[in-house]
Amino acid sequence: MVRVAGETLNSKVPDGPIQEKWDRHRFNLKLVNPANKRKFSVIVVGTGLAGGAAAASLAELGYNVKAFCFQDSPRRAHSIAAQGGINAAKNYANDGDSIWRLFYDTVKGGEWRAREANVYRLAQVANSIIDQCVAQGVPFAREYGGTLANRSFGGAQVSRTFYCRGQTGQQLLLGAYQALMRQVGLGRVKMFARREMMDLIVIDGVARGIVVRNMVTGQFEVHTADAVCVCTGGYGNVYYLSTNAKGCNVTAAWRCHRRGALFANPCFTQIHPTCIPVSGDYQSKLTLMSESLRNDGRVWVPKNAKDTRKVTDIPDEDRDYYLERRYPSFGNLVPRDIASRAAKERCDAGFGVGESGLAVYLDFRDAIRRDGEDVVRKKYGNLFHMYEKITADNPYQVPMRIYPAVHYTMGGLWVDYNLMSNIPGLYVLGEANFSDHGANRLGASALMQGLSDGYFVIPYTIGDHLATAHLPKIADDHPACLAAKKDAEDRMTSLLNVNGRRSVDSFHRDLGHIMWDYCGMARNRSGLQGAIQKIRDLREEFWKNVRVPGSGNTLNQSLEMAGRVADFMEFGELLALDALEREESCGGHFREEYQEVDGEAKRNDEQYAYVAAWQFTGYGEEPVLHKEPLSFENVKPSKRSYK
Amino acid sequence: MSGDLLNLTLRIWRQAGPNAKGAFRDYQLQGVSTHMSFLEMLDVLNEKLLQAGEEPVAFDHDCREGICGMCSLMINGQAHGPDKATTTCQLHMRRFKNGDTIVIEPWRASAFPVLRDLVVDRSALDRIIQSGGFVSVNTGNAPDGNAIPIPGHVQEVAMDGAACIGCGACVASCKNASAMLFVAAKVSQLSLLPQGHPERASRVIDMVAQMDKEGFGSCTNTSECEAACPAEVSVTHIARLNREYFKAMLITEK
Ligand SMILES: Cc1cc2nc3c(=O)[nH]c(=O)nc-3n(C[C@H](O)[C@H](O)[C@H](O)COP(=O)(O)OP(=O)(O)OC[C@H]3O[C@@H](n4cnc5c(N)ncnc54)[C@H](O)[C@@H]3O)c2cc1C
Ligand code: FES
């Protein structure tokens, strides 16, 4: 049994009816007067949707901002890769959408494991996001008459997703990036690219700065400020293969965790149902095929296992459209966790297709017959093109082959309603926090959350801290700064000094196999217990046998990866422990011991309606569990059914 | 599933740092599966170099799906290699033949100094955007998204320009190392959309001035950029930039 903290966590959710909470709260927050804002400095780590939007908006308000990213330009944050779209309850489609419905769908989609008040606020500000992006010149798809177009996404029965072809994330990010660049040009943001955050500086219990490594010169730098916003994205790469970019990491979040920030719900990971299947041992990443494809594509496997006919020759009566069969009211548009598990179930039962048997079909035959190839091309052309480049198959002629892959992480650093972690002055935004998606995120709502956090939440909530906290000036050579810098330097030196025989990448792959096999789409007690031991063993071997070539004072990509993989190996164990402790199935967390007779997830509200937030107690030591109980006054928990 | 196997000679530019002298080095790589992507092939080479006690080849990459613009590479003299509308990370080894020699170099342009091996500094492109590649609208200032209808075909052309991934292939493929296509893509997008109109004139003038200041060459209409662009940004955007520029020069007094 793990140690559980006596006191429960205070989420600082304001009182009052849910519709009024955010307004009342904004009224009650302390303000920094306009002339004083320039006396405060804020560090923003990460320039994805969350960080880019935050840095630009805070600078517009007058704060001095320093922004950091590890790529060569802030425009390359992984948000760029989002394809499908962004939700908002504009109800432009006149199909019955409302803020309440978006709120309801999101709480239900997350299986009652998110904080109601946060989700309501998210649904409330979503409409302003669309307006803001249009005003920035984001070229959202439009109807012939010039109004904004919408499409449908999983887990919803209304059409509320705004999109830019298959490149929505790119366009939203470029909007935020351009706003950020404008502030850089005006001198209000100082941009530091090719910098990796290696540690958080905490002084008298308050977050006051960061240590970064300049990835070109290898130098470690100290940056101090009055508040730190960590917007560094998700940790999906702990599985090695995922749809995330190669550089995505848990390092920034993990270093904050080691300095005292609680890590919440790490086991809530999202496996996306429609990705291009794995094809070889050398494979370095997986590619997503957007959920929007399920608007028109139908998912099926042959009714007869190992049907040897050409796929296009298999007649309808021999095809099992299993999503339509099992979930008639949502059909191919069931949420991701459900679609992924259903694909796994068919493949495990021997009906999978392709060389490995680990794939199902996503078929556009009927859409092409109905609407013509041109219409389909206009909607999905770039995705079809991407698919063909990777597989050399033409999806206009043969169905796509797809399989689930790690995609998104609902877990993250614990934050209160103000997006502040338990360390005062440390704010966490975007995918890096745990807040709004519970145990499963609905499609097109991560972009919404990142931009909501950055454009419309942090600009208000950060002021309260700056206006009320005691923030004496900190010099760069303050003992705490020097100590954090030295820790980071020593860690790098130890990595370089192991001088063993195996590459960083080979360890990362091994870790990925453990995580995928035991903490993937289905988990069970003995598997998780075994995984924890395996991760420990691997970590031990890593520190004895890894080989990091080159030196610390140059651009050294092996060294960068080594630091990230070392952190993944500590973090992976926490993920497995969290999965072990949560003895229920909900959302993306499926425990084989807890399922209904029909194989659906069996949630346990009585015992597990809480956020599990873990406290670091030392390397290799058992962490302490802090609970934030969740209560649902507006969307009553029920069986989550999409039948 | 390993596909056919290729034996290759890789001739790769190695340079230890920004001020070091660089040179080509040859490497033999055996048994490369045609299913691999080009970058996975370089991963395999790096693993081999590591085992041999040599330093791996540094190259930029991140998304590995053609959208972030981080990967680069001149492959046999072509930016992003031989395939049309394809980034280096999307290129697959089935495009090559057994026994091929593949020459791999960084982007070459004085505005893109080499940092190490195949990694270059492209921050000049960020500074061009800083000079005017935006709409000056603070958060919170926006009217309803449907307040200004934009005809579908106008939005489509704006999106064609907006699709630029900022990789710098246009610069690398141009004999003058001009960044005209990059600048034109942004100017064009924002001059087509009504939201960009108020700053239309100052934007184009400032961005072109910054481009010149960064040391990019001038455009002599050879259209190599269009051929190399993985996002298929067309040179018609350059024509639009030119029109915008002349109009702006007529109406602004500086
Ligand atoms: C392929 C794909 C498609 C998707 N499609 C959709 C979609 O259609 N709709 C939707 O809503 N969501 C989608 N998502 C999810 C969504 O894109 C992400 O959750 C979201 O963009 C994350 O934004 P972010 O700002 O939190 O982080 P990111 O965009 O990942 O940005 C992280 C930033 O932090 C920086 N950083 C990270 N670590 C460090 C460090 N140690 N030091 C310094 N800087 C660091 C990076 O440089 C980067 O700037 C998709 C995700 C993927 C992978
Ligand atoms: S790595 Fe992102 S475009 Fe190639």
XYZ file of C-alpha atoms in Angstrom, chain A residues 19-612:
594
model
C -22.196 29.391 -14.764
C -21.087 32.256 -12.530
C -17.924 30.860 -10.984
C -15.451 32.247 -13.495
C -17.004 35.725 -13.598
C -17.121 35.969 -9.848
C -13.618 34.666 -9.541
C -12.248 37.169 -12.012
C -13.878 39.894 -10.005
C -12.297 38.632 -6.801
C -8.782 38.187 -8.189
C -6.337 40.896 -7.245
C -5.206 43.061 -10.160
C -1.786 44.464 -10.922
C -2.227 48.069 -11.973
C -1.221 48.752 -15.586
C 1.771 50.914 -14.714
C 3.131 48.271 -12.350
C 2.950 45.374 -14.770
C 6.251 46.219 -16.365
C 7.921 45.775 -12.984
C 7.127 42.066 -13.066
C 8.829 39.412 -15.117
C 7.389 36.068 -16.149
C 9.154 33.030 -17.586
C 7.181 30.965 -20.083
C 8.702 27.599 -20.944
C 7.284 26.232 -24.175
C 5.856 28.032 -27.182
C 3.129 25.649 -28.278
C -0.476 26.766 -28.218
C -0.435 27.126 -24.457
C 2.956 28.814 -24.073
C 2.807 30.852 -27.267
C -0.619 32.233 -26.384
C 0.420 32.903 -22.782
C 3.683 34.640 -23.639
C 2.029 36.884 -26.223
C -0.964 37.753 -24.034
C 1.118 38.464 -20.927
C 3.424 40.712 -22.920
C 0.438 42.550 -24.386
C -0.646 43.261 -20.821
C 2.730 44.808 -20.128
C 4.643 42.110 -18.256
C 8.268 41.414 -19.113
C 8.309 37.952 -20.593
C 11.104 35.520 -21.302
C 10.026 32.613 -23.507
C 11.907 29.347 -24.085
C 11.669 26.393 -26.451
C 13.978 23.556 -27.427
C 13.395 23.715 -31.183
C 15.212 26.232 -33.375
C 12.093 28.370 -33.610
C 8.999 28.845 -31.447
C 6.899 28.033 -34.514
C 7.877 24.362 -34.398
C 6.261 23.344 -31.095
C 4.433 20.082 -31.411
C 1.040 21.781 -31.533
C 1.973 22.340 -35.171
C 1.143 18.706 -35.926
C -2.490 18.763 -34.803
C -4.596 17.920 -37.779
C -8.284 17.663 -37.126
C -9.631 20.759 -35.478
C -10.670 22.788 -32.464
C -14.024 22.726 -30.683
C -16.233 25.603 -29.681
C -19.916 25.836 -28.870
C -20.742 28.548 -31.371
C -23.767 26.623 -32.569
C -23.176 28.048 -36.061
C -24.513 24.751 -37.387
C -27.806 25.432 -35.579
C -27.837 21.818 -34.458
C -28.552 22.385 -30.784
C -25.078 23.063 -29.452
C -24.510 25.191 -26.378
C -21.870 25.883 -23.758
C -23.721 23.458 -21.538
C -23.599 20.697 -24.130
C -19.872 21.145 -24.743
C -19.365 21.088 -20.988
C -21.531 17.982 -20.627
C -19.849 16.117 -23.479
C -16.390 16.890 -22.101
C -17.174 15.763 -18.548
C -18.812 12.588 -19.833
C -16.054 12.015 -22.397
C -13.539 12.219 -19.538
C -15.568 9.690 -17.549
C -16.161 11.939 -14.577
C -12.528 12.252 -13.658
C -12.081 15.968 -14.489
C -12.914 18.954 -12.323
C -16.352 20.240 -13.313
C -15.597 23.928 -12.757
C -12.532 23.848 -15.002
C -14.409 22.105 -17.772
C -17.251 24.599 -17.609
C -14.824 27.500 -17.904
C -13.178 25.828 -20.859
C -16.513 25.508 -22.648
C -17.289 29.130 -21.796
C -14.146 30.691 -23.221
C -13.950 28.436 -26.275
C -16.032 30.813 -28.376
C -13.633 33.692 -27.755
C -10.768 31.515 -28.960
C -12.346 31.141 -32.386
C -12.932 34.886 -32.590
C -9.379 35.658 -31.533
C -7.894 33.272 -34.066
C -10.028 34.625 -36.914
C -8.893 38.137 -36.024
C -5.255 37.015 -36.199
C -5.791 35.821 -39.752
C -6.112 32.090 -39.119
C -7.633 30.790 -42.364
C -10.348 28.499 -41.005
C -12.342 26.556 -43.580
C -15.422 28.429 -44.779
C -18.639 27.734 -46.580
C -19.284 29.182 -50.039
C -21.152 32.105 -48.500
C -18.093 33.038 -46.465
C -19.151 31.839 -43.011
C -17.074 29.478 -40.895
C -17.433 25.745 -41.590
C -17.711 22.949 -39.005
C -17.237 19.229 -38.886
C -17.994 16.459 -36.415
C -15.610 14.754 -34.047
C -15.866 11.737 -31.780
C -17.939 11.781 -28.611
C -20.336 14.484 -29.830
C -23.546 14.442 -31.811
C -23.264 18.049 -32.943
C -20.927 19.624 -35.460
C -18.712 22.011 -33.511
C -15.215 21.507 -34.795
C -13.470 24.362 -36.628
C -10.623 23.401 -38.916
C -8.033 24.473 -41.481
C -7.870 21.559 -43.924
C -5.928 18.831 -42.119
C -3.559 21.398 -40.595
C -5.535 23.086 -37.855
C -2.789 22.949 -35.245
C -0.333 24.480 -37.673
C -2.555 27.439 -38.384
C -3.533 28.032 -34.763
C 0.080 27.802 -33.695
C 1.226 30.175 -36.403
C -1.436 32.611 -35.169
C -0.048 32.432 -31.642
C 3.536 32.474 -32.931
C 2.897 35.609 -34.938
C 1.344 37.310 -31.911
C 4.441 36.257 -29.975
C 6.817 37.493 -32.674
C 5.037 40.820 -32.673
C 5.810 41.147 -28.960
C 9.406 40.078 -29.542
C 9.686 42.831 -32.142
C 8.229 45.313 -29.666
C 10.837 44.259 -27.127
C 8.342 42.916 -24.569
C 9.266 39.266 -24.988
C 12.800 37.965 -25.047
C 12.827 34.734 -26.989
C 15.309 31.949 -26.180
C 15.179 29.132 -28.751
C 17.290 25.961 -28.621
C 17.171 26.070 -24.821
C 16.142 23.092 -22.734
C 14.757 23.541 -19.254
C 16.776 21.393 -16.845
C 15.541 22.538 -13.460
C 13.175 24.767 -11.535
C 14.533 27.243 -9.026
C 12.469 27.388 -5.833
C 13.330 29.977 -3.199
C 11.490 30.110 0.138
C 8.924 27.744 -1.296
C 8.151 29.996 -4.282
C 9.068 29.324 -7.944
C 11.530 32.023 -8.976
C 13.369 30.815 -12.028
C 14.740 28.052 -14.182
C 18.011 26.518 -15.270
C 18.322 25.914 -19.008
C 20.963 24.423 -21.218
C 21.874 26.343 -24.338
C 21.753 23.499 -26.835
C 24.220 25.128 -29.230
C 26.999 26.121 -26.831
C 26.252 23.597 -24.090
C 26.319 26.355 -21.459
C 23.954 26.232 -18.508
C 22.096 29.473 -17.828
C 20.099 30.748 -14.862
C 16.983 32.830 -15.547
C 15.032 34.366 -12.693
C 11.543 35.882 -12.667
C 8.511 36.587 -10.513
C 6.571 33.618 -11.867
C 7.221 30.580 -14.052
C 4.725 29.074 -16.514
C 5.559 25.565 -17.663
C 3.845 24.824 -20.992
C 5.980 21.963 -22.203
C 3.416 19.547 -23.622
C 2.720 15.870 -22.967
C 4.785 12.825 -21.999
C 3.544 10.333 -24.632
C 7.112 9.553 -25.666
C 7.604 7.537 -22.482
C 6.175 4.792 -24.757
C 8.956 5.450 -27.299
C 6.617 5.003 -30.256
C 3.854 7.605 -30.301
C 2.348 10.226 -32.558
C 4.332 12.892 -30.715
C 7.336 14.636 -32.185
C 10.707 13.126 -31.346
C 11.651 15.894 -28.947
C 8.522 15.745 -26.781
C 9.578 14.980 -23.222
C 8.646 14.912 -19.578
C 11.862 16.566 -18.436
C 10.569 20.035 -17.611
C 7.550 18.645 -15.748
C 9.595 15.944 -14.048
C 12.221 18.408 -12.842
C 9.390 20.496 -11.317
C 8.034 17.326 -9.745
C 11.397 16.603 -8.193
C 11.337 20.113 -6.742
C 7.987 19.461 -5.084
C 5.251 19.874 -7.705
C 2.642 17.114 -7.527
C 2.171 14.925 -10.595
C -1.501 14.084 -11.172
C -3.098 11.053 -12.846
C -0.033 9.953 -14.828
C -1.805 6.721 -15.833
C -4.446 8.587 -17.862
C -2.933 8.245 -21.310
C -4.749 8.363 -24.594
C -4.296 5.724 -27.228
C -5.632 7.070 -30.506
C -7.526 4.552 -32.642
C -6.491 5.705 -36.107
C -2.751 5.630 -36.662
C -0.609 4.019 -39.319
C 0.449 0.600 -37.944
C 4.007 -0.221 -36.882
C 6.032 -1.650 -39.753
C 9.553 -2.484 -38.596
C 12.041 -2.597 -35.716
C 13.810 0.524 -36.903
C 10.599 2.550 -36.744
C 11.137 5.854 -34.996
C 7.636 7.244 -34.633
C 3.994 6.662 -35.485
C 1.804 8.815 -37.652
C -1.718 9.810 -36.794
C -4.543 9.718 -39.286
C -6.911 12.375 -37.965
C -10.080 11.431 -36.158
C -11.928 13.636 -38.643
C -11.547 10.735 -41.088
C -14.125 8.849 -39.038
C -16.702 11.393 -40.269
C -16.664 9.600 -43.612
C -14.530 6.513 -43.196
C -16.080 3.262 -41.943
C -14.109 0.941 -39.717
C -14.290 -2.797 -40.334
C -12.543 -6.166 -40.286
C -13.456 -9.293 -42.261
C -16.061 -11.525 -40.623
C -13.930 -14.538 -41.424
C -10.565 -14.534 -39.761
C -7.723 -14.648 -42.323
C -10.010 -13.909 -45.270
C -7.597 -14.223 -48.191
C -9.596 -12.355 -50.810
C -8.438 -8.995 -52.095
C -9.820 -6.457 -49.628
C -11.926 -4.677 -52.234
C -13.469 -8.025 -53.242
C -14.831 -8.784 -49.778
C -18.584 -8.159 -50.043
C -20.514 -6.194 -47.432
C -22.099 -9.283 -45.907
C -18.628 -10.601 -45.049
C -17.506 -7.359 -43.412
C -17.907 -6.671 -39.728
C -18.450 -2.944 -39.208
C -17.876 -3.579 -35.545
C -18.236 -0.006 -34.256
C -21.561 0.425 -36.020
C -22.583 -2.991 -34.709
C -21.628 -2.394 -31.082
C -22.457 1.323 -30.773
C -25.365 2.014 -33.120
C -26.068 5.577 -31.932
C -22.497 6.927 -32.225
C -21.209 4.375 -34.740
C -17.788 5.266 -36.133
C -17.759 8.430 -34.024
C -17.436 6.809 -30.592
C -14.731 8.373 -28.387
C -11.128 7.347 -28.805
C -10.709 5.053 -25.828
C -13.710 3.015 -26.921
C -12.688 2.846 -30.584
C -9.144 1.815 -29.633
C -10.234 -0.965 -27.323
C -12.711 -2.250 -29.887
C -9.906 -2.470 -32.472
C -7.685 -4.299 -30.015
C -10.520 -6.697 -29.163
C -11.022 -7.639 -32.833
C -7.288 -8.057 -33.445
C -6.776 -10.099 -30.276
C -9.656 -12.309 -31.408
C -7.736 -13.001 -34.612
C -9.652 -10.795 -37.058
C -6.878 -8.236 -37.549
C -5.576 -7.545 -41.060
C -2.231 -6.765 -42.647
C 1.023 -8.667 -42.309
C 1.169 -8.385 -38.536
C -2.552 -8.944 -37.941
C -2.446 -5.762 -35.884
C -4.572 -3.499 -38.061
C -8.174 -2.826 -39.063
C -9.601 -1.141 -42.147
C -10.754 2.460 -42.388
C -12.659 2.515 -45.630
C -13.760 5.482 -47.770
C -15.434 3.448 -50.503
C -18.939 4.517 -49.538
C -18.068 8.187 -49.063
C -16.394 8.264 -52.477
C -19.427 6.590 -54.077
C -21.764 9.021 -52.351
C -19.900 12.334 -52.683
C -17.313 11.688 -55.385
C -13.544 11.576 -55.093
C -13.172 15.362 -55.395
C -15.236 16.094 -52.325
C -13.288 13.548 -50.329
C -10.021 14.974 -51.637
C -10.983 18.480 -50.625
C -11.687 17.376 -47.061
C -8.851 14.946 -46.483
C -6.456 15.347 -49.414
C -3.374 16.058 -47.333
C -4.044 13.133 -44.990
C -4.511 10.715 -47.885
C -1.312 12.056 -49.394
C 0.548 11.566 -46.113
C -0.802 8.015 -45.824
C 0.272 7.149 -49.331
C 3.759 8.531 -48.779
C 4.286 6.312 -45.786
C 2.586 3.117 -46.918
C 2.739 3.384 -50.731
C -0.980 2.428 -50.795
C -3.610 4.646 -52.396
C -6.498 5.140 -49.942
C -8.824 6.319 -52.704
C -8.621 2.776 -54.042
C -8.004 0.502 -51.061
C -9.029 1.035 -47.451
C -6.468 2.474 -45.070
C -4.988 0.085 -42.529
C -4.910 1.581 -39.081
C -4.128 0.625 -35.507
C -4.203 2.438 -32.155
C -1.119 4.346 -30.981
C -0.114 6.470 -28.010
C -1.174 10.004 -28.715
C -1.962 12.281 -25.809
C -1.564 12.416 -22.060
C -4.387 13.593 -19.830
C -2.196 13.364 -16.748
C 0.277 16.099 -15.882
C 1.371 18.414 -13.126
C -1.406 19.090 -10.631
C -2.865 22.607 -10.804
C -5.645 24.408 -8.978
C -8.424 26.414 -10.627
C -5.893 29.230 -11.232
C -3.598 26.801 -13.094
C -1.083 27.146 -10.284
C 0.693 24.057 -9.032
C 1.160 23.392 -5.338
C 4.404 25.410 -5.609
C 3.328 29.066 -5.461
C 4.385 30.954 -8.579
C 4.654 27.807 -10.706
C 1.847 27.705 -13.265
C 1.292 24.808 -15.639
C -0.620 25.197 -18.903
C -1.718 23.061 -21.845
C -1.046 19.354 -22.139
C 1.564 19.600 -19.385
C -1.117 20.025 -16.713
C -3.702 17.430 -15.767
C -6.729 19.571 -15.593
C -9.599 19.375 -18.032
C -9.916 16.030 -19.755
C -10.306 13.539 -16.939
C -9.586 9.977 -17.967
C -10.119 10.513 -21.694
C -9.898 13.555 -23.923
C -12.375 14.156 -26.712
C -11.025 15.036 -30.131
C -10.424 18.719 -30.923
C -10.380 19.759 -27.289
C -6.641 19.863 -26.576
C -6.160 22.786 -28.931
C -9.108 24.420 -27.214
C -7.598 23.852 -23.785
C -4.106 25.028 -24.699
C -5.407 28.276 -26.144
C -7.906 28.767 -23.358
C -5.175 28.405 -20.738
C -2.850 30.733 -22.607
C -5.120 33.445 -23.988
C -7.936 33.585 -21.482
C -7.034 32.077 -18.109
C -3.422 32.810 -17.187
C -3.594 36.540 -18.035
C -6.085 36.940 -15.166
C -4.933 34.401 -12.634
C -1.223 35.236 -12.678
C -1.944 38.795 -11.589
C -3.360 37.583 -8.302
C -0.076 35.928 -7.381
C 2.070 38.834 -8.529
C -0.106 41.313 -6.643
C -0.173 39.396 -3.373
C 3.014 37.337 -3.003
C 6.170 38.633 -1.385
C 8.658 38.665 -4.264
C 12.024 40.129 -3.299
C 14.526 40.612 -6.097
C 16.609 37.508 -6.812
C 20.132 37.748 -8.192
C 21.324 35.142 -10.688
C 24.023 34.126 -8.230
C 21.630 33.502 -5.339
C 22.759 30.262 -3.627
C 19.585 28.457 -4.710
C 20.224 29.419 -8.346
C 23.824 28.260 -8.197
C 22.833 25.022 -6.490
C 20.196 24.216 -9.118
C 22.664 25.014 -11.877
C 25.278 22.799 -10.330
C 22.789 19.926 -9.975
C 21.978 20.180 -13.657
C 25.635 20.316 -14.668
C 26.513 17.354 -12.471
C 23.737 15.307 -13.945
C 25.031 15.969 -17.420
C 28.534 15.054 -16.395
C 27.341 11.768 -14.918
C 25.576 10.911 -18.155
C 28.714 11.587 -20.152
C 30.845 9.616 -17.716
C 28.955 6.318 -17.761
C 30.707 5.466 -20.993
C 29.036 2.076 -21.382
C 28.121 0.128 -24.474
C 24.483 0.818 -25.321
C 22.947 3.787 -27.099
C 20.363 6.016 -25.452
C 17.912 5.073 -28.163
C 18.151 1.362 -27.407
C 17.216 2.015 -23.773
C 14.359 4.235 -24.827
C 13.000 1.489 -27.091
C 13.186 -1.060 -24.284
C 11.372 1.264 -21.941
C 8.749 1.814 -24.617
C 8.153 -1.930 -24.946
C 7.601 -2.304 -21.208
C 5.226 0.633 -21.120
C 3.245 -0.493 -24.166
C 2.986 -4.117 -23.078
C 1.931 -3.488 -19.486
C 0.631 0.085 -19.319
C -0.958 0.301 -22.765
C -4.543 -0.316 -23.837
C -5.141 -2.979 -21.177
C -3.494 -3.241 -17.784
C -3.658 -5.690 -14.904
C -2.225 -6.028 -11.425
C 0.503 -8.567 -11.965
C 1.545 -6.990 -15.248
C 1.917 -3.606 -13.606
C 3.823 -5.014 -10.659
C 6.175 -6.747 -13.046
C 6.529 -3.586 -15.119
C 7.652 -1.573 -12.120
C 10.425 -4.080 -11.439
C 11.419 -4.176 -15.098
C 11.633 -0.380 -15.269
C 13.823 -0.314 -12.167
C 16.142 -2.911 -13.631
C 16.360 -1.076 -16.914
C 17.098 2.177 -15.144
C 19.878 0.539 -13.207
C 21.367 -0.836 -16.386
C 21.050 2.567 -18.045
C 23.200 4.259 -15.441
C 25.817 1.506 -15.781
C 25.827 0.903 -19.457
C 24.632 3.866 -21.483
C 27.006 5.462 -23.923
C 26.709 9.169 -24.571
C 29.320 10.204 -27.110
C 30.855 13.652 -27.503
C 31.152 16.402 -24.954
C 28.927 18.699 -22.968
C 30.049 21.997 -24.415
C 28.833 21.581 -27.976
C 25.616 20.794 -29.782
C 25.178 17.169 -28.709
C 21.914 15.491 -29.630
C 22.763 12.199 -27.912
C 23.274 14.062 -24.666
C 19.950 15.873 -25.047
C 18.171 12.558 -25.552
C 20.037 10.932 -22.698
C 18.713 13.485 -20.228
C 15.167 13.018 -21.474
C 15.315 9.232 -21.439
C 16.766 9.247 -17.929
C 13.732 11.241 -16.796
C 11.313 9.009 -18.692
C 12.745 6.049 -16.795
C 11.962 7.639 -13.459
C 8.589 8.861 -14.634
C 7.561 5.532 -16.226
C 7.629 3.901 -12.833
C 5.268 6.523 -11.421
C 2.910 5.978 -14.350
C 2.826 2.248 -13.666
C 2.334 2.793 -9.942
C -0.586 5.139 -10.557
C -2.141 2.550 -12.888
C -1.650 -0.130 -10.251
C -3.270 1.928 -7.518
C -6.320 2.888 -9.580
C -8.350 -0.280 -9.251
C -11.082 0.581 -11.699
C -11.452 1.041 -15.427
C -12.233 4.472 -16.733
C -11.464 6.283 -19.953
C -8.022 5.483 -21.273
C -7.206 3.465 -18.164
C -8.550 -0.048 -18.654
C -7.876 -2.576 -15.924
C -8.708 -6.058 -17.118
C -9.945 -7.042 -13.648
C -12.645 -4.363 -13.815
C -14.913 -4.845 -16.787
C -18.579 -5.531 -17.481
C -19.661 -8.812 -19.027
C -19.824 -7.136 -22.443
C -16.217 -5.967 -22.049
C -17.079 -2.322 -21.320
C -15.127 -0.422 -18.675
C -16.295 -0.707 -15.064
C -15.760 2.493 -13.165
C -15.741 2.707 -9.382
C -17.024 6.110 -8.292
C -17.343 5.193 -4.691
C -13.642 4.626 -4.203
C -11.888 6.369 -7.082
C -13.689 9.637 -7.808
C -10.542 11.557 -7.028
C -7.501 13.051 -8.671
C -4.393 11.081 -7.708
